[in-house]
mmCIF file of C-alpha atoms in Angstrom:
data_model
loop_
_atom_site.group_PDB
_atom_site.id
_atom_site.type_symbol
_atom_site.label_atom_id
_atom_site.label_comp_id
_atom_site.label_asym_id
_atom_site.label_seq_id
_atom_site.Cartn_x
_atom_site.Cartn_y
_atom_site.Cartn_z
ATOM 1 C CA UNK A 1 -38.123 11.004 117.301
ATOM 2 C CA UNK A 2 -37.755 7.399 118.403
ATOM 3 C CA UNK A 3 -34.684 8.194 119.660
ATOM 4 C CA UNK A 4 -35.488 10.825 121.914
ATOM 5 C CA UNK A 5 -38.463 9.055 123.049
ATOM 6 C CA UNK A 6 -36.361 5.923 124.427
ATOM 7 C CA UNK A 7 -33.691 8.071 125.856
ATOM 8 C CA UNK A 8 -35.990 10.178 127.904
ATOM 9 C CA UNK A 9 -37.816 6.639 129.338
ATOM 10 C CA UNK A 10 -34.678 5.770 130.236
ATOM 11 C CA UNK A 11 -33.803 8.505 132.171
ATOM 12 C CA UNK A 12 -36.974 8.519 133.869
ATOM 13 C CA UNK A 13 -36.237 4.522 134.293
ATOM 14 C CA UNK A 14 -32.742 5.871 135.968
ATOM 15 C CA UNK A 15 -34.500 7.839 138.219
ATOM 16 C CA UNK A 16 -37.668 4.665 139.561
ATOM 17 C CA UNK A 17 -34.553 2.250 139.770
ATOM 18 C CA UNK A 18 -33.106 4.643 141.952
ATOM 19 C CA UNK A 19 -36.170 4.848 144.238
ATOM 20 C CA UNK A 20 -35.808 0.918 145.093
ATOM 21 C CA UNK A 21 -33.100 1.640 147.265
ATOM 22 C CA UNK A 22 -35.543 2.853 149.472
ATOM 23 C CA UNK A 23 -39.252 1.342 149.937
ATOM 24 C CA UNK A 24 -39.597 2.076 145.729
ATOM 25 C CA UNK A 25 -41.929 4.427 143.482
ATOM 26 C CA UNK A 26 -45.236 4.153 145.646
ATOM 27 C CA UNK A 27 -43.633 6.127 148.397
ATOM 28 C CA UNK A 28 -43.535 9.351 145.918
ATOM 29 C CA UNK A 29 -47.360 9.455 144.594
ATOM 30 C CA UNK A 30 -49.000 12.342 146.657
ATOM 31 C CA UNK A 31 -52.523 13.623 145.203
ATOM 32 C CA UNK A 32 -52.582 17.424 147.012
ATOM 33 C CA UNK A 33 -49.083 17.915 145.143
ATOM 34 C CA UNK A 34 -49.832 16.149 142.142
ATOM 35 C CA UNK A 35 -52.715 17.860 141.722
ATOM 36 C CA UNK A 36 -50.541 21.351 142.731
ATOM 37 C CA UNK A 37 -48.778 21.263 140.253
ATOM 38 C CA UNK A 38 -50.219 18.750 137.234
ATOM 39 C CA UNK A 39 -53.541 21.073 137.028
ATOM 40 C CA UNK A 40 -51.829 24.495 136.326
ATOM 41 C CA UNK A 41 -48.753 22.700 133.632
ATOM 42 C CA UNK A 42 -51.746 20.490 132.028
ATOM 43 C CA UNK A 43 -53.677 23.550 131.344
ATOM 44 C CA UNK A 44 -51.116 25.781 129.838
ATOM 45 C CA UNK A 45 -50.152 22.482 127.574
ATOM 46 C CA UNK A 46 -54.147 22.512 126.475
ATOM 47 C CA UNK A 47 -53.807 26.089 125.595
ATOM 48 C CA UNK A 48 -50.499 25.803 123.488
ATOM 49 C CA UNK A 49 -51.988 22.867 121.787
ATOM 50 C CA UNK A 50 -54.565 25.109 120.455
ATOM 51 C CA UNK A 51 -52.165 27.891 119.239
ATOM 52 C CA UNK A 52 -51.463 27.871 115.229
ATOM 53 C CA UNK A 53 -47.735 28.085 116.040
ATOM 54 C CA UNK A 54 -45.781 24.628 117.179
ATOM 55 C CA UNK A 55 -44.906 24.040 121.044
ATOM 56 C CA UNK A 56 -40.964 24.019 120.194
ATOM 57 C CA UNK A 57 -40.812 27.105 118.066
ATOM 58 C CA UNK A 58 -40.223 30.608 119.187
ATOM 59 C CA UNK A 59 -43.275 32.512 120.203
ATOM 60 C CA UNK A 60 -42.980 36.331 117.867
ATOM 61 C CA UNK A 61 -41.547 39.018 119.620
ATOM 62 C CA UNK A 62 -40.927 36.866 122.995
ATOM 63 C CA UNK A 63 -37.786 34.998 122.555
ATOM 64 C CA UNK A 64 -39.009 31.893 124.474
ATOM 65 C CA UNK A 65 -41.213 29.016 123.045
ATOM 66 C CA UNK A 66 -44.511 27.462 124.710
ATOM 67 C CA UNK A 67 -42.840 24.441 125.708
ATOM 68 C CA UNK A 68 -40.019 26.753 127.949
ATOM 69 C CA UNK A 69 -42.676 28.830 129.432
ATOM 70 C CA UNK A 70 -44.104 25.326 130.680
ATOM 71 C CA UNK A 71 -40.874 24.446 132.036
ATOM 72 C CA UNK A 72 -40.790 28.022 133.769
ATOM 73 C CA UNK A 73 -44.294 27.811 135.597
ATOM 74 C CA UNK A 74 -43.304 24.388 136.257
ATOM 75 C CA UNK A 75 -39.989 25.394 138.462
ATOM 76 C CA UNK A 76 -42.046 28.638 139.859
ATOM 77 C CA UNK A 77 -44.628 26.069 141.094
ATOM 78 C CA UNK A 78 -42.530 23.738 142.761
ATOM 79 C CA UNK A 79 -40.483 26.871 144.748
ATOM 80 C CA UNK A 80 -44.027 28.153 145.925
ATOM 81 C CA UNK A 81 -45.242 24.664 146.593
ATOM 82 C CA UNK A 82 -42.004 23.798 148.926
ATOM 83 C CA UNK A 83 -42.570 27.070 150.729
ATOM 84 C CA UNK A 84 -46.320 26.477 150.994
ATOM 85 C CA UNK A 85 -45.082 23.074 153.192
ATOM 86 C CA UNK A 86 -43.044 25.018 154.655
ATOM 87 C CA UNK A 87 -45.496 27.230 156.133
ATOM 88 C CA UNK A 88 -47.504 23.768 157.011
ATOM 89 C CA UNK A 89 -44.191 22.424 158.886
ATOM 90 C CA UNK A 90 -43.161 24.845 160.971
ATOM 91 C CA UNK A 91 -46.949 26.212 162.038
ATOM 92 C CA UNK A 92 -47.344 22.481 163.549
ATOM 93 C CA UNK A 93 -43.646 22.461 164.521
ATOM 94 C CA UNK A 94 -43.455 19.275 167.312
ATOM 95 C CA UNK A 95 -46.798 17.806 166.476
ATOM 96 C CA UNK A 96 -45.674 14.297 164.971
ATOM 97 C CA UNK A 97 -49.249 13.797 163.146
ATOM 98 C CA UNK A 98 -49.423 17.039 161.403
ATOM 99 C CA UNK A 99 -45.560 17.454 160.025
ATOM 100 C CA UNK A 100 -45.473 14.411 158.019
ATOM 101 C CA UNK A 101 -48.162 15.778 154.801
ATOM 102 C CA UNK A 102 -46.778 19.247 155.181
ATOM 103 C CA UNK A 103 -42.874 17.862 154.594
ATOM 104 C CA UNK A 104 -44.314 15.481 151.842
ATOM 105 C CA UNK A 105 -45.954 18.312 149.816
ATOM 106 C CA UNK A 106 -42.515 20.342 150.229
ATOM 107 C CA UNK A 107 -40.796 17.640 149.209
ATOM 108 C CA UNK A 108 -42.852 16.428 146.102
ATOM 109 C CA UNK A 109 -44.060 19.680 145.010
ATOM 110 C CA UNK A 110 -40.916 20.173 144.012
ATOM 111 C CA UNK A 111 -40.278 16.866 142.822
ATOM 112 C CA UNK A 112 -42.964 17.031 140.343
ATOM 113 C CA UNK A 113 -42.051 20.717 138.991
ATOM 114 C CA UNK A 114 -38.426 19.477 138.362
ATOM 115 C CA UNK A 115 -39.170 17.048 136.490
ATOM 116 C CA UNK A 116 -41.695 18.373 134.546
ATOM 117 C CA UNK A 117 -39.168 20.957 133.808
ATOM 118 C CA UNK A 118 -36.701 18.388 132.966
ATOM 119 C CA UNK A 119 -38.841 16.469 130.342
ATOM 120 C CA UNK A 120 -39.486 19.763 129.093
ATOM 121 C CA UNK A 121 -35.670 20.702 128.565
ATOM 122 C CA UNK A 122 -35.238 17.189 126.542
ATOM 123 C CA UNK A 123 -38.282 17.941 124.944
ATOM 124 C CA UNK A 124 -37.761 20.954 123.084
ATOM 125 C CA UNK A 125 -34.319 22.671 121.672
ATOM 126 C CA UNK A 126 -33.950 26.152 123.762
ATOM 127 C CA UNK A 127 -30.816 26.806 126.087
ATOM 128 C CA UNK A 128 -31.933 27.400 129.439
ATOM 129 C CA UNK A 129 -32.283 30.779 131.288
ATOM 130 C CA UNK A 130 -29.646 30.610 134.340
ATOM 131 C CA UNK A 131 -32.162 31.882 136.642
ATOM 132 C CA UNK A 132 -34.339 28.894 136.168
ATOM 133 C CA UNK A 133 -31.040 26.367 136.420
ATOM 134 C CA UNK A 134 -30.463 28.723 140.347
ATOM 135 C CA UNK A 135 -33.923 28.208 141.218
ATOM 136 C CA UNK A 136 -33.762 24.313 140.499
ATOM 137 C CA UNK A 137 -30.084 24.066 142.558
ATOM 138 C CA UNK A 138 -31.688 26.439 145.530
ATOM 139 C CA UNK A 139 -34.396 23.903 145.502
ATOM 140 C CA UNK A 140 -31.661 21.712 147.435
ATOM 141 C CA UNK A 141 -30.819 24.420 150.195
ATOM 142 C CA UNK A 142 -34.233 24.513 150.993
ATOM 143 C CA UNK A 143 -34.590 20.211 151.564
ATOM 144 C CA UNK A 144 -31.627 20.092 153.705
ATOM 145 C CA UNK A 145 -32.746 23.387 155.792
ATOM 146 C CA UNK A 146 -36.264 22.118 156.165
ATOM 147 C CA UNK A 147 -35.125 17.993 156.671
ATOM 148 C CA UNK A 148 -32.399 19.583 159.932
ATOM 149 C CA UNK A 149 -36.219 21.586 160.959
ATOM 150 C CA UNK A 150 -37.933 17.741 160.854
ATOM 151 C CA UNK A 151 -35.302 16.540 162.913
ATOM 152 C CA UNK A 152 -35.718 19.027 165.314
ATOM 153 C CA UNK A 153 -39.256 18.699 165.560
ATOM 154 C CA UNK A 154 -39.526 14.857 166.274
ATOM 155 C CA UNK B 1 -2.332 27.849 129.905
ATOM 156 C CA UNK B 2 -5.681 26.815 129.375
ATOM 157 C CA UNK B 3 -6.068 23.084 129.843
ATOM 158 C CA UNK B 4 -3.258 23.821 132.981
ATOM 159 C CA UNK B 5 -6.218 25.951 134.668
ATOM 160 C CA UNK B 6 -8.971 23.251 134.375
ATOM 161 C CA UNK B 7 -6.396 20.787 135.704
ATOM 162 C CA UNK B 8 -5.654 23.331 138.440
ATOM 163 C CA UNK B 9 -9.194 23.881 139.149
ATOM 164 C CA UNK B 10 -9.969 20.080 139.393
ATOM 165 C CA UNK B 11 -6.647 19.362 141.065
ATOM 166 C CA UNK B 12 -7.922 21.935 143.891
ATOM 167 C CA UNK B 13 -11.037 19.839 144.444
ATOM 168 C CA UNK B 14 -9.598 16.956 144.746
ATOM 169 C CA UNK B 15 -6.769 18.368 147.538
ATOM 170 C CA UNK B 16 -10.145 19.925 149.305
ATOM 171 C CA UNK B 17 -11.507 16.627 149.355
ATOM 172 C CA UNK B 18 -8.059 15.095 150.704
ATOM 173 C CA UNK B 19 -8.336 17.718 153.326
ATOM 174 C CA UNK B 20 -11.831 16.452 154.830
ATOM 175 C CA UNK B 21 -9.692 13.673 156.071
ATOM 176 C CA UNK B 22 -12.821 11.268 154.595
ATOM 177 C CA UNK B 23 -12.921 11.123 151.055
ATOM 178 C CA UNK B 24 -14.550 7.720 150.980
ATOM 179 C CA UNK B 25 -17.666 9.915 152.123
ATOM 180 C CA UNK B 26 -17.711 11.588 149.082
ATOM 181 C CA UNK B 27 -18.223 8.723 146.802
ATOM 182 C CA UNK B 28 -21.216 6.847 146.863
ATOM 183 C CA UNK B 29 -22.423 4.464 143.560
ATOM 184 C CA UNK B 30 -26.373 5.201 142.872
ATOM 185 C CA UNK B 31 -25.495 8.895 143.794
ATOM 186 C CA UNK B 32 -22.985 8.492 140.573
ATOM 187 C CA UNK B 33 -25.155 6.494 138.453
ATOM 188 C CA UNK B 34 -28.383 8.573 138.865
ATOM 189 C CA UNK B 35 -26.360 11.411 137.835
ATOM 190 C CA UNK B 36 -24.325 10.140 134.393
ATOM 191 C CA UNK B 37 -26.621 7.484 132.768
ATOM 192 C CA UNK B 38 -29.363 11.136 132.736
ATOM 193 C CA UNK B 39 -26.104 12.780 131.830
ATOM 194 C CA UNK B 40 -25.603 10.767 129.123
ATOM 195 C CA UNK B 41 -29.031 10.104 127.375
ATOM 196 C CA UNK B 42 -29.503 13.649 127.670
ATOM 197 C CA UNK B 43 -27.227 14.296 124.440
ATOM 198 C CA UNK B 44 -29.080 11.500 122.249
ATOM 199 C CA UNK B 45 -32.192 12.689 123.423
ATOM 200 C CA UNK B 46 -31.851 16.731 122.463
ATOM 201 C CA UNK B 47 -29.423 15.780 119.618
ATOM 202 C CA UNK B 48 -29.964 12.559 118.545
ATOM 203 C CA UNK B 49 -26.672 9.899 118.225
ATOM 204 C CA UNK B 50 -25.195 12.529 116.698
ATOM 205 C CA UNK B 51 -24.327 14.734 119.123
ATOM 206 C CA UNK B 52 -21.843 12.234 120.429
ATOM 207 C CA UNK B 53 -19.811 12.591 117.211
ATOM 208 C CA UNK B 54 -19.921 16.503 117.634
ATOM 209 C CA UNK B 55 -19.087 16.410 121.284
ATOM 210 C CA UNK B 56 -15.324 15.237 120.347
ATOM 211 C CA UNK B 57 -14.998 17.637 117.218
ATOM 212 C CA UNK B 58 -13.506 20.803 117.269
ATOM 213 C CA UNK B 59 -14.209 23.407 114.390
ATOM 214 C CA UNK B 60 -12.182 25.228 112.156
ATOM 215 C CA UNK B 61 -9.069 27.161 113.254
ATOM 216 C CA UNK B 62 -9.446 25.730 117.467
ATOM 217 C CA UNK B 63 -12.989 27.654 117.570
ATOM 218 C CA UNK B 64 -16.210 26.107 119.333
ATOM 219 C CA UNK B 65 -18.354 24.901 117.091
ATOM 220 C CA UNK B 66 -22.186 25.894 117.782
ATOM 221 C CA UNK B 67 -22.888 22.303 118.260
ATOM 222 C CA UNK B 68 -20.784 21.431 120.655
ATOM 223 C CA UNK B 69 -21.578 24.393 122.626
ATOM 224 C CA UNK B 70 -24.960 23.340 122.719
ATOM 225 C CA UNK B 71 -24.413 19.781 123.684
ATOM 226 C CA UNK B 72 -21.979 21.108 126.586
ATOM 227 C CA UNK B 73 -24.942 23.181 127.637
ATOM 228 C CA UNK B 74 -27.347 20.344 127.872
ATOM 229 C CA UNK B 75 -25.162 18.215 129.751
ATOM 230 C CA UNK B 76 -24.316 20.585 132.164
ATOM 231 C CA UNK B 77 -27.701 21.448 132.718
ATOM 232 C CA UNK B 78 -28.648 17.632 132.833
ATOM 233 C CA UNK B 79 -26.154 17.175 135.356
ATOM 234 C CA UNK B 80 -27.677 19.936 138.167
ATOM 235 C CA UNK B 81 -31.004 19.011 136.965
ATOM 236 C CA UNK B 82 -30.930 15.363 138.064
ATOM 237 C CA UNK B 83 -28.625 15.820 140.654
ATOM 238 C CA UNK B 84 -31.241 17.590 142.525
ATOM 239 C CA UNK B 85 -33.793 15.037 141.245
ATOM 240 C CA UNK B 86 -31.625 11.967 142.793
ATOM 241 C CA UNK B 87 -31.217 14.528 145.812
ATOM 242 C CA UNK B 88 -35.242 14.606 146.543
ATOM 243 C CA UNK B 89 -35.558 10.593 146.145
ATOM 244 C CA UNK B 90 -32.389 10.346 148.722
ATOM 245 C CA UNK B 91 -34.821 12.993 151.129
ATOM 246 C CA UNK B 92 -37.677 10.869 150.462
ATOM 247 C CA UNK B 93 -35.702 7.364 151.203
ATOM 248 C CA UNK B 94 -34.763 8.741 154.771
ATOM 249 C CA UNK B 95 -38.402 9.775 155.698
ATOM 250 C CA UNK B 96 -39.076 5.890 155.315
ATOM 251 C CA UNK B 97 -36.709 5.267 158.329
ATOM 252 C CA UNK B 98 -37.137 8.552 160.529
ATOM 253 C CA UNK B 99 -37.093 5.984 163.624
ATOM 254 C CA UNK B 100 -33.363 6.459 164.607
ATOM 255 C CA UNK B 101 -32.934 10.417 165.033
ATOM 256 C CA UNK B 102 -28.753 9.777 164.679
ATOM 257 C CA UNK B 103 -29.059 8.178 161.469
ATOM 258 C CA UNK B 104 -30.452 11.489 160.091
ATOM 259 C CA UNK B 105 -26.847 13.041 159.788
ATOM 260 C CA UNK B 106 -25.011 9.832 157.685
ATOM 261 C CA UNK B 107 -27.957 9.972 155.777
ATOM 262 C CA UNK B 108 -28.782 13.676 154.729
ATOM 263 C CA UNK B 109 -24.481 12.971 153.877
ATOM 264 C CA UNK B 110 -25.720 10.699 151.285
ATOM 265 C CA UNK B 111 -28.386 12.134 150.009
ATOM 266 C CA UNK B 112 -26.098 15.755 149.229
ATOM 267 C CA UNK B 113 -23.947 13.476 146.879
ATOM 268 C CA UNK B 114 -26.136 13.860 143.367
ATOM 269 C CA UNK B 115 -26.274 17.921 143.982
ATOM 270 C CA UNK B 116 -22.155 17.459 144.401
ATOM 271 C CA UNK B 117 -21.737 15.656 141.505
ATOM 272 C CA UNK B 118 -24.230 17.158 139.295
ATOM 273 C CA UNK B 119 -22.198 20.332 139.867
ATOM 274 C CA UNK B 120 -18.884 19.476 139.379
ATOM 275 C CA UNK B 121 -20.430 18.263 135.707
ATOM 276 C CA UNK B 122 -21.601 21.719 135.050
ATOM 277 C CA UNK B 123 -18.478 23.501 136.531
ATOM 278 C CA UNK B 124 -16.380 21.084 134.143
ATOM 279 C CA UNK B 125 -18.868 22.008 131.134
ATOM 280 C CA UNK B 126 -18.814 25.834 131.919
ATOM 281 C CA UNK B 127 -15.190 25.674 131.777
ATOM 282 C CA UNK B 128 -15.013 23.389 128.401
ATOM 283 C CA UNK B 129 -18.201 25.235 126.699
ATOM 284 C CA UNK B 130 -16.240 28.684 126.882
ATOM 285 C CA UNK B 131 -12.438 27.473 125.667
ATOM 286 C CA UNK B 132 -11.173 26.464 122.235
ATOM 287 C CA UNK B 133 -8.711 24.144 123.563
ATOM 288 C CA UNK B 134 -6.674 24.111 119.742
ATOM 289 C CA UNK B 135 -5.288 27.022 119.655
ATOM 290 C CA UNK B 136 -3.558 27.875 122.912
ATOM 291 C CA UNK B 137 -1.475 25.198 124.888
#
């Protein structure tokens, strides 16, 4: 257990040292999308921790456990989070005020869902459905689409 | 024949790359190290120290053993997972300097990198995960 506690800080460590080669970690905290998608995951974490069953094991008869289905709402949320901004982008497509929140709750919506799906993976012991693994890698498509629409727009 | 496709395969890649005329583009150091240090704590964290010792173990007769199968799994998964992790902090490092419109293009370059590498690791895990390389040569 100690083990697997240090190694996921550490990969969460990899990931804030990255952020200082820009302006560092303060430039990702963004209430509207942490609240997006923190509420909805923190809930269905309060519900399994009431369940008889542990989060890691299988629930009967479905083949996942609780702690997957987070990790699955998780990625779902961040996909209809980054089209949500992307609804917000291009409806105030060339107004310079209005485009910057509606690109940083695309781009942290999904931020937050991966990683929650991430810790989530280390977390438990399933092997991961491909579709979720397609839905984190189209996740990518849809930042460099929308970052060449931000160009255009300023 | 085996291990002479995955050398195939990578040699292929790397000829691609050759071709671009600007391979130096294609290698970039935090874009590396925000993809294999997750890489890498990703098999002590879902099997413990461990899994390191399994990783270079083949089972009985050449076949997979389940635990290496498993391990391959996570790392591959690791690898697209926090490639497109490093990929939104590179997005969110050029929105801080948005000033220069032409610096967009070198940037959004940079920022590709962790999605490149984080799938070459699960194209070289797919690959691994579903040969037993003791049998056949």
């Amino acid at each position: 257990m100690i083990v697997k506690s240090l190694s996921i800080i550490f990969i969460i460590l990899c990931f804030i040292a990255t952020t200082f080669f820009g302006s560092g970690p303060m430039a990702f905290l963004d209430l509207p999308s942490l609240w997006f998608v923190l509420v909805p995951v923190l809930f269905l974490l309060w519900v399994g921790s009431k369940r008889k069953d542990k989060m890691t094991s299988l629930i009967k008869g479905r083949g996942i456990s609780w702690l997957e289905l987070v990790g699955y709402v998780a990625v779902i949320l961040c996909v209809i989070g980054s089209h949500m901004g992307m609804v917000g982008l291009y409806e105030n497509f060339g107004d310079k005020t209005m485009v910057g929140p509606a690109f940083a709750f695309l781009v942290l919506t999904s931020f937050y869902g991966i990683l929650i799906f991430f810790i989530c993976f280390l977390l438990g012991h399933h092997q991961l459905k491909k579709v979720a693994v397609y839905f984190v890698l189209g996740q990518t498509l849809i930042l460099v689409n929308n970052m060449l629409g931000l160009a255009l727009s300023i | 024949m085996k291990p002479l496709s995955i050398i195939l395969i990578i040699l292929s890649i790397i000829f691609a790359l050759i071709n671009t005329g600007h391979i130096e583009t294609f290698f970039d150091a935090p874009s590396l190290l925000v993809v294999i240090f997750p890489v890498i704590a990703s098999i002590a964290a879902r099997h413990g120290f461990v899994g390191f010792g399994h990783l270079f173990k083949g089972g009985e007769g050449g076949n997979e053993t389940k635990e290496r199968k498993e391990i391959l799994h996570t790392m591959g998964v690791t690898g697209v997972i926090s490639g497109v992790l490093g990929t939104h902090i590179g997005v969110v490092i050029m929105l801080g300097n948005l000033a220069d419109p032409k610096a967009i293009g070198p940037a959004m370059a940079v920022a590709i990198l962790p999605t490149f590498y984080g799938l070459f690791i699960f194209l070289l895990t797919t690959i691994l995960s579903h040969l037993n390389l003791g049998t056949e040569l």
